[in-house]
XYZ file of N, CA and C in Angstrom:
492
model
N 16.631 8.730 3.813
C 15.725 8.100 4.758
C 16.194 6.660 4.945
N 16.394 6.092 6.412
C 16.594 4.898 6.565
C 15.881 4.286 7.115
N 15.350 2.935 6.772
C 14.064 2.040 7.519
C 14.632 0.799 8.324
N 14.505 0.757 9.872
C 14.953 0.018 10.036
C 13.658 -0.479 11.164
N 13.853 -2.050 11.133
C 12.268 -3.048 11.085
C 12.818 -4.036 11.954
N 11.974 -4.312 13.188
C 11.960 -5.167 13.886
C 12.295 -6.526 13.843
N 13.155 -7.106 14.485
C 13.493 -8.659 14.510
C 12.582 -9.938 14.168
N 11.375 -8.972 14.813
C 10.238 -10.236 14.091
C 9.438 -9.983 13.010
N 9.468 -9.153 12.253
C 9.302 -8.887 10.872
C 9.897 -9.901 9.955
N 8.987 -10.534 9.300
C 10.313 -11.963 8.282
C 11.346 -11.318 7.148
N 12.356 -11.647 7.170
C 12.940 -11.327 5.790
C 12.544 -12.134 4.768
N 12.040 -13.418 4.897
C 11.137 -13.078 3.955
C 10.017 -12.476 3.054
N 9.590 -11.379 4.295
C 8.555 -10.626 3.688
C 9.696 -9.371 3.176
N 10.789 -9.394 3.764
C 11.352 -7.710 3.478
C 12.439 -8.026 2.203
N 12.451 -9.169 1.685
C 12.778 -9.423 0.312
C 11.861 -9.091 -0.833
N 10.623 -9.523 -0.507
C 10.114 -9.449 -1.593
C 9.573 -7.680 -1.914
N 9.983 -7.205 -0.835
C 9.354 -5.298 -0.918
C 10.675 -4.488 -0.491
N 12.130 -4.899 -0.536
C 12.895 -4.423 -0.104
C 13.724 -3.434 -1.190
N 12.938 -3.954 -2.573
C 13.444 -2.746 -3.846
C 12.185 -1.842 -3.745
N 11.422 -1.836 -4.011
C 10.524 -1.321 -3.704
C 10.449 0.335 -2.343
N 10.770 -0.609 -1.349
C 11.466 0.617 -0.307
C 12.363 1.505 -0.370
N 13.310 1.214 -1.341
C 14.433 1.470 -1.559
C 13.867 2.553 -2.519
N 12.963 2.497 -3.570
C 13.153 3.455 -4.648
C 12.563 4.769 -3.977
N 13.458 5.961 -4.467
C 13.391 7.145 -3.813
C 11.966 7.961 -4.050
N 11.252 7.313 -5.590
C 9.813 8.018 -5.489
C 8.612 7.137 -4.907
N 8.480 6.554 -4.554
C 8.100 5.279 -3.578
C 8.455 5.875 -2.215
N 9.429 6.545 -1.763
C 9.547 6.926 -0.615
C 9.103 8.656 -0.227
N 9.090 9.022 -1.049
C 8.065 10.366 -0.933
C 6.692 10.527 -0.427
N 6.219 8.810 -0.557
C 5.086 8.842 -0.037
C 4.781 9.333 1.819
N 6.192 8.964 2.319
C 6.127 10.159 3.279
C 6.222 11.105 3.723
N 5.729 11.536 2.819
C 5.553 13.392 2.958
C 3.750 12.931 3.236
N 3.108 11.934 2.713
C 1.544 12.380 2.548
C 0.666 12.111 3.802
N -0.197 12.802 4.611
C -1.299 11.706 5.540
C -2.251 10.963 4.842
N -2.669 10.186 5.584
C -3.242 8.935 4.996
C -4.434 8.928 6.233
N -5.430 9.324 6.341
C -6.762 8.455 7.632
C -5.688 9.054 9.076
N -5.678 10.622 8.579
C -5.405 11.046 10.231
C -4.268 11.310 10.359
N -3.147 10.139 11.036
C -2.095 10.933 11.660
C -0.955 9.297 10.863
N -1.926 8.589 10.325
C -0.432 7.863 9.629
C -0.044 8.375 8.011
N 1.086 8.283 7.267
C 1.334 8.726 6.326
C 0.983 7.625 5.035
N 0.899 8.021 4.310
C 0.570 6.908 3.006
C 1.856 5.643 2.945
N 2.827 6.250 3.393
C 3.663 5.061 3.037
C 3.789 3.911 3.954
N 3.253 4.453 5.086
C 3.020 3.224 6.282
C 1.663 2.641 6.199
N 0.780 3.478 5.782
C -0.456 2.926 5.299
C -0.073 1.857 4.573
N 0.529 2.064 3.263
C 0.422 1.580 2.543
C 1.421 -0.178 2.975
N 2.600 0.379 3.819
C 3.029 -0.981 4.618
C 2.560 -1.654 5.017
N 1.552 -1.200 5.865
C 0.769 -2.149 6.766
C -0.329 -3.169 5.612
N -0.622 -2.288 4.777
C -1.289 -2.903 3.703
C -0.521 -4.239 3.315
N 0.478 -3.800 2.927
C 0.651 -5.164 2.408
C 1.520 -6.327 3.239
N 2.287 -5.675 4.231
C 2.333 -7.130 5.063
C 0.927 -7.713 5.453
N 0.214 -7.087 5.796
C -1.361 -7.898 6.362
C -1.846 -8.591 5.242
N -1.328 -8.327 4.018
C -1.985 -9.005 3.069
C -1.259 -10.333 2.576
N 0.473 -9.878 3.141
C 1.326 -10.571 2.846
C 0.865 -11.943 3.727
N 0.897 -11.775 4.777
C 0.667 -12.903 6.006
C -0.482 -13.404 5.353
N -1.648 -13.079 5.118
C -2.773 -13.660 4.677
C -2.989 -14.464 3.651
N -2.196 -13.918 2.761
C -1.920 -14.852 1.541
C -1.122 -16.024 1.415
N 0.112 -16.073 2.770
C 0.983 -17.092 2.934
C -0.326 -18.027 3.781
N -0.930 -17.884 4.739
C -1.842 -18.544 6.049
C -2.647 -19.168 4.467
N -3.464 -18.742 3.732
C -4.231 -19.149 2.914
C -3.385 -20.082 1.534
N -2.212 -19.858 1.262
C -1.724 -20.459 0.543
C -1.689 -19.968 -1.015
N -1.714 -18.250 -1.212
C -1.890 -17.676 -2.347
C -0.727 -17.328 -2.979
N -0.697 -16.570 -3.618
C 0.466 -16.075 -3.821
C 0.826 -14.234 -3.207
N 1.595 -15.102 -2.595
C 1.869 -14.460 -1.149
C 2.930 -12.983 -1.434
N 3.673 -13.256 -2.592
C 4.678 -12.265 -3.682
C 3.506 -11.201 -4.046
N 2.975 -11.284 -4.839
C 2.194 -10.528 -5.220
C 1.350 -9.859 -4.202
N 0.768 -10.445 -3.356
C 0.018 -9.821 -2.386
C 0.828 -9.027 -1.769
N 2.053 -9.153 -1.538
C 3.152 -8.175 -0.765
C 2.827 -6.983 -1.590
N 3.538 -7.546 -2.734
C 4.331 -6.391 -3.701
C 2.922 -5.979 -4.389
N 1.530 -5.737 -4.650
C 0.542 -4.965 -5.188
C 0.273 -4.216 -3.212
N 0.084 -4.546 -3.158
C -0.649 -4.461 -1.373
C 0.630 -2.942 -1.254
N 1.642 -3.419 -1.197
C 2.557 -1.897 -1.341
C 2.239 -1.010 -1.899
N 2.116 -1.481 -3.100
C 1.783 -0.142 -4.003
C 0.359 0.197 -4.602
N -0.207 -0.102 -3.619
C -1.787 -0.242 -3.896
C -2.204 1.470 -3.754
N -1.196 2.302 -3.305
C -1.613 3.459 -3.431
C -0.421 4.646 -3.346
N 0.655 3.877 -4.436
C 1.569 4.727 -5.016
C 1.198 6.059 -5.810
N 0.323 7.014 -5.148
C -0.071 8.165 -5.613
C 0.853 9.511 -5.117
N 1.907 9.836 -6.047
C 3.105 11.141 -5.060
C 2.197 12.353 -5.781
N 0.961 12.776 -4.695
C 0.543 13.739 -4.795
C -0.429 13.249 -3.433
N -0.887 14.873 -3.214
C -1.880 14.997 -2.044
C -3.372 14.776 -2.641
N -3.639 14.082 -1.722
C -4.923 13.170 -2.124
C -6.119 14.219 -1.746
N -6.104 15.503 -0.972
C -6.938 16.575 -0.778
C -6.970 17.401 -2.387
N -5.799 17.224 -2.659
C -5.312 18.184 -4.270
C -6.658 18.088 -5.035
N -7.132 18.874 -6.029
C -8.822 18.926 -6.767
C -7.837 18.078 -7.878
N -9.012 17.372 -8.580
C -8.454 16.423 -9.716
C -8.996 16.951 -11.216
N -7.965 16.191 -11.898
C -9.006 16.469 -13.380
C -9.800 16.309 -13.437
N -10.643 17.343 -14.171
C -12.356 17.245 -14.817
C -13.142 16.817 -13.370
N -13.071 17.155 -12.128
C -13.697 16.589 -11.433
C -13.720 15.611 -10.912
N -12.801 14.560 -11.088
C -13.009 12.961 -10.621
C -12.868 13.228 -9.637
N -13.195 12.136 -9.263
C -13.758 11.523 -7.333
C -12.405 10.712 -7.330
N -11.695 11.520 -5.999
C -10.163 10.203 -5.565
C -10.665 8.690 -5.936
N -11.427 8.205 -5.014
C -11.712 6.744 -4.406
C -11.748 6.007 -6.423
N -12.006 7.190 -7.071
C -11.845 5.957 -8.655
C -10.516 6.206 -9.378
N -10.111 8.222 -9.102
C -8.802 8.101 -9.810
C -7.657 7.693 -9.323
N -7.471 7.692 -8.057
C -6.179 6.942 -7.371
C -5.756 5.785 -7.999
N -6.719 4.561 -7.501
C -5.990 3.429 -8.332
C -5.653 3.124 -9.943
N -6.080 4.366 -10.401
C -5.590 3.842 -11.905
C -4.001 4.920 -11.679
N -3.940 5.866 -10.997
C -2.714 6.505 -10.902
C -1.433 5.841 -9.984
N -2.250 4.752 -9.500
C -1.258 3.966 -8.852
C -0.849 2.793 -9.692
N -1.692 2.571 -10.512
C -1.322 1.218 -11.315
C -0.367 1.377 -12.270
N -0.347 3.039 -12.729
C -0.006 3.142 -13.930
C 1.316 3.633 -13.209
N 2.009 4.394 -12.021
C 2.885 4.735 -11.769
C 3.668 3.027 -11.002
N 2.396 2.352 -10.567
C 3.434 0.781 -10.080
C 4.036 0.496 -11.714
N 3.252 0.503 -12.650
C 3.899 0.077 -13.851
C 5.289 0.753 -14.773
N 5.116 2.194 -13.806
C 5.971 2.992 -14.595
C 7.250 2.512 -13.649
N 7.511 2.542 -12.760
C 8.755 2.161 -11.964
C 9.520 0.945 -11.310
N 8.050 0.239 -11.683
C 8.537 -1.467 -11.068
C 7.892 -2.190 -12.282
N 8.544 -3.334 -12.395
C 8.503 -4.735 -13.451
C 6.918 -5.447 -12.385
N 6.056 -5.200 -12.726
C 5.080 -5.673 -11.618
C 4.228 -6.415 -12.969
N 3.699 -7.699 -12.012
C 2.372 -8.984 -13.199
C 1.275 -8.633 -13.220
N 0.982 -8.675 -14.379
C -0.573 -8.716 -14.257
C -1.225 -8.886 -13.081
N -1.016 -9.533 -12.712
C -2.396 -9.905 -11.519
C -1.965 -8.668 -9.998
N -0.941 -8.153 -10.364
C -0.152 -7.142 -9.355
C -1.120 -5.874 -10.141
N -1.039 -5.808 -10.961
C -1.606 -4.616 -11.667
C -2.635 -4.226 -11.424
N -4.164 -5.372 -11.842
C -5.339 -5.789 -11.390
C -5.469 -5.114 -10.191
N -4.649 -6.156 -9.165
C -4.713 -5.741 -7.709
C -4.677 -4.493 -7.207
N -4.194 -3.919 -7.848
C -3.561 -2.308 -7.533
C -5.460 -1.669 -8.210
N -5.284 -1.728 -9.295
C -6.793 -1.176 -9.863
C -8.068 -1.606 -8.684
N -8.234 -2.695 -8.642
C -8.955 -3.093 -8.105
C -9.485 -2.863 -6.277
N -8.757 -2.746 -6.132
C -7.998 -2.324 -4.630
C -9.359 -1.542 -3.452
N -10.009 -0.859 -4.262
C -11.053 0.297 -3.865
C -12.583 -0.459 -4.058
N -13.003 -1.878 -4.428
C -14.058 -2.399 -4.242
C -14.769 -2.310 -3.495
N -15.814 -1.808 -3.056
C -16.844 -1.684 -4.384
C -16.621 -0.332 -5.147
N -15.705 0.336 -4.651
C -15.525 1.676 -5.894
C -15.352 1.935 -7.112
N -15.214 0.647 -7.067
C -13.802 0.069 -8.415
C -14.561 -1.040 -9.334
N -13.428 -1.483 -9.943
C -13.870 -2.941 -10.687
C -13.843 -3.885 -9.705
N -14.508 -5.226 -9.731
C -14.723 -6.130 -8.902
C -12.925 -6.707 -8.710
N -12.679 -6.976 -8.003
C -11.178 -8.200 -7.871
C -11.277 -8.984 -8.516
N -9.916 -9.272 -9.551
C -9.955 -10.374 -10.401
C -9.350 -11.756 -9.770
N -8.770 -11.687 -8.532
C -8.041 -12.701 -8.214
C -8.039 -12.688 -6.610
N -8.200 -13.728 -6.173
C -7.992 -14.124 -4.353
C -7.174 -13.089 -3.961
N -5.670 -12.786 -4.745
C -4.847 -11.813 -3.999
C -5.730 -9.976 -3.927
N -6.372 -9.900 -5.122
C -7.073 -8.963 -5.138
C -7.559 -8.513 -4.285
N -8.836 -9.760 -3.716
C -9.822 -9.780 -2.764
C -9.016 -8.981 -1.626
N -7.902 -9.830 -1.432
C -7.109 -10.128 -0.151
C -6.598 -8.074 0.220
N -6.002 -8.098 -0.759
C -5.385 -6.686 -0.479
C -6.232 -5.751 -0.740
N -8.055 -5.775 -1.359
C -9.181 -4.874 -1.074
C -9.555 -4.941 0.298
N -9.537 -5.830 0.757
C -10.092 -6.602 2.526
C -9.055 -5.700 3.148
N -7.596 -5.951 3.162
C -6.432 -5.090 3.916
C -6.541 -4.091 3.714
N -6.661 -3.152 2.894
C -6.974 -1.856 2.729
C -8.200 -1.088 3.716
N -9.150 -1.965 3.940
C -10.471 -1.254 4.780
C -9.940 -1.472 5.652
N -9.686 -2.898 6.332
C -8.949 -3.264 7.570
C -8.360 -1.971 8.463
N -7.070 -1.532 7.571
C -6.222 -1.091 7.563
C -6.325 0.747 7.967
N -7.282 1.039 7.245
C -7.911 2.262 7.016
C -9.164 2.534 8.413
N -9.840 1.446 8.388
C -10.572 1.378 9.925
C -9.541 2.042 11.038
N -9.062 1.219 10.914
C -7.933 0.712 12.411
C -7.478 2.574 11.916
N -6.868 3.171 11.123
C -6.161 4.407 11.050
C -7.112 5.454 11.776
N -8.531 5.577 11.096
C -9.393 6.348 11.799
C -9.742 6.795 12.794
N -9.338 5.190 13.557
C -9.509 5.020 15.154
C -8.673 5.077 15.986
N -7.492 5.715 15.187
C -6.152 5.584 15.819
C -5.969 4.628 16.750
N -5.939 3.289 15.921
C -5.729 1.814 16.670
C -4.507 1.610 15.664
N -3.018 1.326 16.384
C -2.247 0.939 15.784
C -1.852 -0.929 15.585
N -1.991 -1.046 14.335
C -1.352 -2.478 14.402
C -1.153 -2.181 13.229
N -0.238 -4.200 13.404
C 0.696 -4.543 12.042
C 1.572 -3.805 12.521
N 2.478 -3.025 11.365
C 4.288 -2.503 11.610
C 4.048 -0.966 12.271
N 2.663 -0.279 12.339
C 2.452 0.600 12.900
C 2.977 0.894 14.545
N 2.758 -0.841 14.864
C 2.873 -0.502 16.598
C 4.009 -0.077 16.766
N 4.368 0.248 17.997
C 5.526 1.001 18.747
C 7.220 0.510 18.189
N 7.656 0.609 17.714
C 9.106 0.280 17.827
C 9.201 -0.922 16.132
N 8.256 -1.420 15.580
C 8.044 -2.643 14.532
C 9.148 -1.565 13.558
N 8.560 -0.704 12.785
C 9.087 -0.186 11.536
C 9.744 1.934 12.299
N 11.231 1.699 11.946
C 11.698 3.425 12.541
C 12.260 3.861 10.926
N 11.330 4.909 10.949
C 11.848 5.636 9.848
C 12.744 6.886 10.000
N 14.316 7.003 9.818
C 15.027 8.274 10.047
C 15.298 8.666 9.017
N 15.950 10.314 9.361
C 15.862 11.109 8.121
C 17.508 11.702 8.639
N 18.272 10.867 7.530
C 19.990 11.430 7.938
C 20.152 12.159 6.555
C-alpha cells in the first residue's frame, strides 16, 4: 500500500506519523469501516491531524497529539466482532489500542493516557489538554463520518491510498 498526500499537508505533520504509516499492522486498519463508508485508518487520520493543527494553534504539544490522535484506535479487529465476557466496544477498544500503541511503537505516557482516554465520557476523564484535544477530534470527526461530510485529509484528492 502506498500513501501519497497532498502538497498542502505539512511535512511537518507527516514526520511526526510517517513511521507510524509505514508499519504494516497499523496499516491493516484498512481493511476496517469506521461510521459508514470511511475506514478506521482514515478515521483515525483525520483524527489526528485535526488534533495535530489544534494543538500547534493552542500551543500544546502538538507531537503527541499527532502521534496518540493516530492511534487512538489501533484496534486490527472488526469492531462489530462480539467481545470477551460481554464488554461494550466504546470501553474495550481503547485499552486494546493503548496496549497494542504500546506493543509496536515507543509512545509517552501522556500518548498512552490519550489513547485510553480518548472515549470520554465513556472512559476515564483526560489527563492532559492533548487528551481533551484528541477526545474533542474523535466526536468531531465521527459526526462529520455519519453525515457523510468529508473534511480534513478525507476531502477529494488530500490523502490517495494505492494498493501495488
Amino acid at each position: 500500500m502506498d500513501i501519497t498526500v497532498a502538497d498542502d499537508i505539512s511535512a511537518e505533520y507527516l514526520g511526526l506519523v510517517r513511521s507510524i504509516l509505514a508499519n504494516p499492522e497499523f496499516r491493516k486498519l484498512q481493511r476496517y469501516t469506521q461510521h459508514y463508508q470511511t475506514t478506521r485508518f482514515m478515521h483515525s487520520l483525520n483524527v489526528s491531524y485535526i488534533s495535530w493543527l489544534i494543538a500547534r494553534k493552542f500551543g500544546l504539544d502538538a507531537n503527541a497529539a499527532a502521534r496518540a490522535g493516530l492511534l487512538h484506535d489501533f484496534c486490527v479487529y472488526d469492531f462489530k466482532d462480539k467481545l470477551p465476557d460481554g464488554e461494550i466496544q466504546a470501553f474495550y477498544h481503547p485499552r486494546v489500542a493503548a496496549w497494542n500503541s504500546a506493543e509496536y511503537f515507543d509512545i509517552s505516557e501522556k500518548e498512552y493516557q490519550a489513547i485510553l482516554s480518548h472515549m470520554f465520557p465513556l472512559g476515564p476523564i483526560p489527563r492532559s489538554r492533548e487528551a481533551w484535544v484528541i477526545s474533542l477530534a474523535d466526536k468531531l470527526c465521527a459526526v462529520s463520518e455519519f453525515c457523510c461530510f468529508r473534511i480534513a485529509l478525507c476531502r477529494k484528492h488530500r490523502v490517495m491510498i494505492s494498493y501495488g
